[in-house]
Structure formats: C-alpha cells, structure tokens
PDB file of C-alpha atoms in Angstrom:
ATOM      1  CA  MET D 288     -68.109  41.132  33.667  1.00 33.00           C
ATOM      2  CA  ASN D 289     -67.151  44.639  32.544  1.00 31.00           C
ATOM      3  CA  GLN D 290     -68.689  47.235  34.828  1.00 32.00           C
ATOM      4  CA  ARG D 291     -67.839  50.765  35.847  1.00 27.00           C
ATOM      5  CA  ALA D 292     -68.943  52.485  39.048  1.00 30.00           C
ATOM      6  CA  PHE D 293     -70.741  55.796  38.703  1.00 28.00           C
ATOM      7  CA  PRO D 294     -71.442  57.890  41.802  1.00 31.00           C
ATOM      8  CA  ILE D 295     -75.031  59.003  41.995  1.00 31.00           C
ATOM      9  CA  GLY D 296     -77.072  60.619  44.716  1.00 33.00           C
ATOM     10  CA  GLY D 297     -80.303  59.136  45.976  1.00 33.00           C
ATOM     11  CA  ASN D 298     -79.298  55.465  45.827  1.00 33.00           C
ATOM     12  CA  ASP D 299     -82.301  53.740  47.428  1.00 38.00           C
ATOM     13  CA  ILE D 300     -80.404  50.567  48.268  1.00 38.00           C
ATOM     14  CA  ALA D 301     -77.323  52.109  49.894  1.00 38.00           C
ATOM     15  CA  PRO D 302     -77.592  55.915  50.068  1.00 43.00           C
ATOM     16  CA  GLY D 303     -74.374  57.721  49.244  1.00 45.00           C
ATOM     17  CA  LEU D 304     -72.702  54.670  47.638  1.00 40.00           C
ATOM     18  CA  PRO D 305     -72.028  54.352  43.928  1.00 46.00           C
ATOM     19  CA  TYR D 306     -73.972  51.841  41.878  1.00 42.00           C
ATOM     20  CA  LEU D 307     -72.622  49.676  39.094  1.00 43.00           C
ATOM     21  CA  ALA D 308     -73.731  50.368  35.545  1.00 47.00           C
ATOM     22  CA  ALA D 309     -72.795  48.164  32.631  1.00 55.00           C
ATOM     23  CA  MET D 310     -70.261  49.558  30.199  1.00 63.00           C
ATOM     24  CA  PRO D 311     -71.039  49.381  26.507  1.00 79.00           C
ATOM     25  CA  ALA D 312     -70.020  46.123  24.866  1.00 88.00           C
ATOM     26  CA  PRO D 313     -66.619  46.231  23.186  1.00 95.00           C
ATOM     27  CA  SER D 314     -66.835  46.506  19.406  1.00 97.00           C
ATOM     28  CA  ILE D 315     -64.481  44.655  17.087  1.00 98.00           C
ATOM     29  CA  LEU D 316     -64.131  44.689  13.297  1.00 98.00           C
ATOM     30  CA  PHE D 317     -62.158  42.078  11.351  1.00 98.00           C
ATOM     31  CA  VAL D 318     -60.752  43.156   7.978  1.00 98.00           C
ATOM     32  CA  CYS D 319     -59.312  41.146   5.093  1.00 98.00           C
ATOM     33  CA  LEU D 320     -59.158  41.920   1.385  1.00 97.00           C
ATOM     34  CA  GLY D 321     -62.570  40.930   0.031  1.00 97.00           C
ATOM     35  CA  ASN D 322     -64.626  40.042   3.129  1.00 97.00           C
ATOM     36  CA  ILE D 323     -65.624  36.619   1.825  1.00 97.00           C
ATOM     37  CA  CYS D 324     -63.123  34.203   3.429  1.00 97.00           C
ATOM     38  CA  ARG D 325     -60.947  35.153   6.395  1.00 98.00           C
ATOM     39  CA  SER D 326     -62.796  38.043   8.019  1.00 98.00           C
ATOM     40  CA  PRO D 327     -66.238  36.368   8.013  1.00 98.00           C
ATOM     41  CA  LEU D 328     -64.649  33.281   9.591  1.00 98.00           C
ATOM     42  CA  ALA D 329     -62.988  35.493  12.224  1.00 98.00           C
ATOM     43  CA  GLU D 330     -66.333  37.179  12.893  1.00 98.00           C
ATOM     44  CA  ALA D 331     -68.035  33.794  13.379  1.00 98.00           C
ATOM     45  CA  ALA D 332     -65.217  32.502  15.599  1.00 98.00           C
ATOM     46  CA  LEU D 333     -65.384  35.535  17.898  1.00 98.00           C
ATOM     47  CA  ARG D 334     -69.180  35.436  18.084  1.00 97.00           C
ATOM     48  CA  ALA D 335     -68.926  31.781  19.157  1.00 97.00           C
ATOM     49  CA  GLU D 336     -66.171  32.322  21.734  1.00 97.00           C
ATOM     50  CA  ALA D 337     -67.891  35.377  23.223  1.00 97.00           C
ATOM     51  CA  ALA D 338     -71.206  33.497  23.500  1.00 96.00           C
ATOM     52  CA  ARG D 339     -69.437  30.557  25.149  1.00 96.00           C
ATOM     53  CA  ALA D 340     -67.883  32.953  27.685  1.00 96.00           C
ATOM     54  CA  GLY D 341     -71.121  34.873  28.222  1.00 94.00           C
ATOM     55  CA  LEU D 342     -69.605  38.151  26.976  1.00 94.00           C
ATOM     56  CA  ALA D 343     -71.467  40.822  25.071  1.00 95.00           C
ATOM     57  CA  VAL D 344     -69.391  41.935  22.085  1.00 96.00           C
ATOM     58  CA  THR D 345     -70.319  43.806  18.919  1.00 97.00           C
ATOM     59  CA  VAL D 346     -68.600  42.057  16.017  1.00 98.00           C
ATOM     60  CA  ASP D 347     -68.508  42.687  12.275  1.00 98.00           C
ATOM     61  CA  SER D 348     -66.235  42.100   9.304  1.00 98.00           C
ATOM     62  CA  ALA D 349     -65.328  44.030   6.180  1.00 98.00           C
ATOM     63  CA  GLY D 350     -62.850  44.112   3.310  1.00 98.00           C
ATOM     64  CA  THR D 351     -60.434  46.779   2.163  1.00 98.00           C
ATOM     65  CA  GLY D 352     -61.524  46.064  -1.425  1.00 96.00           C
ATOM     66  CA  ASP D 353     -64.990  46.433  -2.932  1.00 96.00           C
ATOM     67  CA  TRP D 354     -65.060  43.393  -5.254  1.00 94.00           C
ATOM     68  CA  HIS D 355     -67.451  41.339  -3.126  1.00 97.00           C
ATOM     69  CA  VAL D 356     -69.742  43.995  -1.625  1.00 97.00           C
ATOM     70  CA  GLY D 357     -73.170  42.449  -1.093  1.00 96.00           C
ATOM     71  CA  ASN D 358     -71.985  38.882  -1.750  1.00 97.00           C
ATOM     72  CA  GLN D 359     -72.224  35.920   0.600  1.00 97.00           C
ATOM     73  CA  PRO D 360     -68.994  34.484   1.977  1.00 98.00           C
ATOM     74  CA  ASP D 361     -67.145  32.009  -0.247  1.00 97.00           C
ATOM     75  CA  ARG D 362     -68.983  28.661  -0.287  1.00 97.00           C
ATOM     76  CA  ARG D 363     -65.906  26.966   1.224  1.00 97.00           C
ATOM     77  CA  ALA D 364     -65.865  29.460   4.099  1.00 98.00           C
ATOM     78  CA  GLN D 365     -69.553  28.796   4.648  1.00 98.00           C
ATOM     79  CA  ALA D 366     -68.962  25.023   4.646  1.00 98.00           C
ATOM     80  CA  THR D 367     -66.073  25.343   7.107  1.00 98.00           C
ATOM     81  CA  ALA D 368     -68.065  27.527   9.489  1.00 98.00           C
ATOM     82  CA  LEU D 369     -71.020  25.150   9.271  1.00 98.00           C
ATOM     83  CA  ARG D 370     -68.782  22.171  10.107  1.00 97.00           C
ATOM     84  CA  HIS D 371     -67.929  24.056  13.289  1.00 97.00           C
ATOM     85  CA  GLY D 372     -71.578  24.800  14.054  1.00 97.00           C
ATOM     86  CA  HIS D 373     -71.889  28.338  12.665  1.00 97.00           C
ATOM     87  CA  ASP D 374     -74.083  29.449   9.777  1.00 98.00           C
ATOM     88  CA  ILE D 375     -72.527  32.453   8.034  1.00 98.00           C
ATOM     89  CA  SER D 376     -74.702  32.288   4.919  1.00 97.00           C
ATOM     90  CA  GLY D 377     -76.485  35.464   6.028  1.00 97.00           C
ATOM     91  CA  TYR D 378     -73.278  37.503   6.154  1.00 98.00           C
ATOM     92  CA  ARG D 379     -72.739  39.929   3.274  1.00 97.00           C
ATOM     93  CA  GLY D 380     -69.499  41.434   2.061  1.00 98.00           C
ATOM     94  CA  ARG D 381     -68.920  45.108   2.676  1.00 98.00           C
ATOM     95  CA  GLN D 382     -66.046  47.527   2.334  1.00 98.00           C
ATOM     96  CA  VAL D 383     -64.523  49.205   5.351  1.00 98.00           C
ATOM     97  CA  GLY D 384     -65.340  52.910   5.517  1.00 98.00           C
ATOM     98  CA  PRO D 385     -64.226  55.989   7.480  1.00 98.00           C
ATOM     99  CA  GLU D 386     -67.088  55.594   9.973  1.00 98.00           C
ATOM    100  CA  ASP D 387     -65.734  52.181  11.006  1.00 98.00           C
ATOM    101  CA  PHE D 388     -62.699  53.880  12.544  1.00 98.00           C
ATOM    102  CA  ARG D 389     -65.037  55.717  14.926  1.00 98.00           C
ATOM    103  CA  ARG D 390     -67.706  53.041  15.384  1.00 97.00           C
ATOM    104  CA  PHE D 391     -65.403  50.202  16.490  1.00 98.00           C
ATOM    105  CA  ASP D 392     -63.056  50.087  19.481  1.00 97.00           C
ATOM    106  CA  ARG D 393     -60.669  47.700  17.737  1.00 98.00           C
ATOM    107  CA  ILE D 394     -60.042  46.862  14.113  1.00 98.00           C
ATOM    108  CA  TYR D 395     -57.986  43.765  13.384  1.00 98.00           C
ATOM    109  CA  ALA D 396     -56.378  43.266  10.001  1.00 98.00           C
ATOM    110  CA  LEU D 397     -55.944  39.664   8.917  1.00 98.00           C
ATOM    111  CA  ASP D 398     -52.567  40.323   7.246  1.00 98.00           C
ATOM    112  CA  ARG D 399     -49.881  42.985   6.918  1.00 98.00           C
ATOM    113  CA  ASP D 400     -51.053  44.310   3.539  1.00 98.00           C
ATOM    114  CA  ASN D 401     -54.535  44.974   4.873  1.00 98.00           C
ATOM    115  CA  LEU D 402     -53.048  46.501   8.021  1.00 98.00           C
ATOM    116  CA  ALA D 403     -51.061  48.938   5.862  1.00 98.00           C
ATOM    117  CA  ASN D 404     -54.180  49.743   3.827  1.00 98.00           C
ATOM    118  CA  LEU D 405     -56.226  50.326   6.981  1.00 98.00           C
ATOM    119  CA  ARG D 406     -53.620  52.727   8.328  1.00 98.00           C
ATOM    120  CA  LYS D 407     -53.763  54.679   5.045  1.00 98.00           C
ATOM    121  CA  MET D 408     -57.581  54.699   5.102  1.00 97.00           C
ATOM    122  CA  ALA D 409     -57.917  55.850   8.721  1.00 98.00           C
ATOM    123  CA  PRO D 410     -59.413  59.337   9.005  1.00 97.00           C
ATOM    124  CA  ALA D 411     -57.759  61.966  11.178  1.00 97.00           C
ATOM    125  CA  ASP D 412     -60.472  61.587  13.839  1.00 97.00           C
ATOM    126  CA  ALA D 413     -60.155  57.784  14.093  1.00 97.00           C
ATOM    127  CA  THR D 414     -60.633  56.415  17.606  1.00 97.00           C
ATOM    128  CA  ALA D 415     -60.272  52.672  16.910  1.00 98.00           C
ATOM    129  CA  GLU D 416     -57.124  50.783  17.803  1.00 97.00           C
ATOM    130  CA  VAL D 417     -55.850  49.117  14.625  1.00 98.00           C
ATOM    131  CA  GLY D 418     -53.669  46.030  14.769  1.00 98.00           C
ATOM    132  CA  LEU D 419     -52.700  42.701  13.258  1.00 98.00           C
ATOM    133  CA  LEU D 420     -54.960  39.869  14.439  1.00 98.00           C
ATOM    134  CA  LEU D 421     -52.331  37.196  14.999  1.00 98.00           C
ATOM    135  CA  ASP D 422     -50.310  39.566  17.195  1.00 98.00           C
ATOM    136  CA  LEU D 423     -52.762  38.383  19.877  1.00 97.00           C
ATOM    137  CA  VAL D 424     -51.663  34.750  19.544  1.00 98.00           C
ATOM    138  CA  PRO D 425     -48.396  33.857  21.308  1.00 97.00           C
ATOM    139  CA  GLY D 426     -45.794  32.690  18.807  1.00 97.00           C
ATOM    140  CA  ARG D 427     -47.721  34.140  15.838  1.00 97.00           C
ATOM    141  CA  GLU D 428     -46.855  37.823  16.303  1.00 97.00           C
ATOM    142  CA  GLY D 429     -46.229  39.657  13.039  1.00 97.00           C
ATOM    143  CA  GLN D 430     -47.847  36.919  10.955  1.00 98.00           C
ATOM    144  CA  GLY D 431     -50.932  37.106   8.797  1.00 98.00           C
ATOM    145  CA  VAL D 432     -53.828  34.682   8.692  1.00 98.00           C
ATOM    146  CA  ARG D 433     -53.453  32.382   5.667  1.00 93.00           C
ATOM    147  CA  ASP D 434     -55.591  33.423   2.720  1.00 96.00           C
ATOM    148  CA  PRO D 435     -57.359  30.221   1.656  1.00 96.00           C
ATOM    149  CA  TYR D 436     -59.063  31.690  -1.424  1.00 95.00           C
ATOM    150  CA  TYR D 437     -56.833  30.080  -4.056  1.00 94.00           C
ATOM    151  CA  GLY D 438     -56.548  26.751  -2.252  1.00 93.00           C
ATOM    152  CA  ASP D 439     -58.802  23.887  -1.278  1.00 91.00           C
ATOM    153  CA  GLU D 440     -61.041  23.088   1.711  1.00 90.00           C
ATOM    154  CA  ASP D 441     -58.022  22.247   3.890  1.00 94.00           C
ATOM    155  CA  GLY D 442     -56.858  25.842   3.663  1.00 96.00           C
ATOM    156  CA  PHE D 443     -60.164  27.021   5.084  1.00 98.00           C
ATOM    157  CA  GLU D 444     -59.767  24.651   8.037  1.00 98.00           C
ATOM    158  CA  LEU D 445     -56.316  26.111   8.725  1.00 97.00           C
ATOM    159  CA  THR D 446     -57.776  29.600   8.533  1.00 98.00           C
ATOM    160  CA  TRP D 447     -60.541  28.554  10.946  1.00 98.00           C
ATOM    161  CA  ALA D 448     -57.915  27.280  13.399  1.00 98.00           C
ATOM    162  CA  GLU D 449     -55.966  30.553  13.192  1.00 98.00           C
ATOM    163  CA  VAL D 450     -58.958  32.863  13.659  1.00 98.00           C
ATOM    164  CA  SER D 451     -60.328  30.640  16.431  1.00 98.00           C
ATOM    165  CA  ALA D 452     -57.036  30.921  18.344  1.00 98.00           C
ATOM    166  CA  ALA D 453     -57.206  34.701  17.975  1.00 98.00           C
ATOM    167  CA  ALA D 454     -60.874  34.728  19.079  1.00 98.00           C
ATOM    168  CA  ARG D 455     -59.943  32.816  22.231  1.00 98.00           C
ATOM    169  CA  ALA D 456     -57.181  35.365  22.918  1.00 98.00           C
ATOM    170  CA  ILE D 457     -59.605  38.278  22.436  1.00 98.00           C
ATOM    171  CA  VAL D 458     -62.151  36.747  24.816  1.00 97.00           C
ATOM    172  CA  ALA D 459     -59.444  36.009  27.392  1.00 96.00           C
ATOM    173  CA  GLY D 460     -58.426  39.675  27.232  1.00 94.00           C
ATOM    174  CA  LEU D 461     -62.016  40.836  27.677  1.00 90.00           C
ATOM    175  CA  GLY D 462     -63.004  38.393  30.411  1.00 75.00           C
TER     176      GLY D 462
END
C-alpha cells in the first residue's frame, strides 16, 4: 500500500509520532491514435489488474487524433474486452489535451508514432512522465502495441495480450 508519513502534533494515539496518510492514487493515461482500439483495451486491462491487486489507480485513455471523439470503442475491441470479463461499451473516444500532461502522473503511448506526437504536444509546464507502454514488458522494449484496426478479431486478442502484460508490469511496479 502506498503511504507517506507526515509529522503532526497532537497525535492522540501516540503523541509526538507521525501518522500515516494515504498518498493520492497514481494516475495513468494510455494514448493511441484514435482511442477506439488499443488505448481503451489498455485502460480496461489496467483497471482489472489494479482491482485484482487491490490498488487504487486513476486510469483513462485518449487518442492523439480527433477522428473518433465521442464514439464508443471499435465493436471488436468491445467484444474482446467482454470475452475477458470487461464491459468497455461506456467508454468514449477523446483527444489528448494539454491538461492531460498535468493531470496524469504517467502517460503511455501505445506506439512510437504516438510517443513522438505526445512529445510534440506536451506543454512547457508538463509534469507527466511520458513513455512507450511496452518498454515496461521485458523483451518488448522499444516496440509498439499492434494496431488491430485493419485486421480481424485475432488481432484484437493479440492486442489484449500485449496490454495485459503491460498492465501486470504497471501493477507490479506500484505494488
């Protein structure tokens, strides 16, 4: 459990000793191109892994492009998530904005092109760490998550496997 000690006077339980106060939950944003395939699946995978581990995490997803703002995830992404026990039909596409670089602790791009775009979009006062998602998975460093959009259902299963491996790595790093 993430906790930080803060000294405070007047501790009724043990006067003069610090008490433990919970730190804010880490906040993570996943970013792909349109926010209808890879990043919503990554969001669902991390929500599931964090819940399984009993960790509080703020999670969201967005796209660098604006083509799918307001749209549900691709029906194949929804079907894949549902097969794994997660309903993402309520997710809606949105475009990453300057405030995201201050609101989130970490922003993970799903491929190198989106990583480059995020670095160009980052405002001067950005506080988020920006990185490539699969850099967290041993043996996958420098690689992007497969974009299943132009393929079939099998591609979405491969994407689910990749983002799930990264979600497990994130949770292991937070735990």
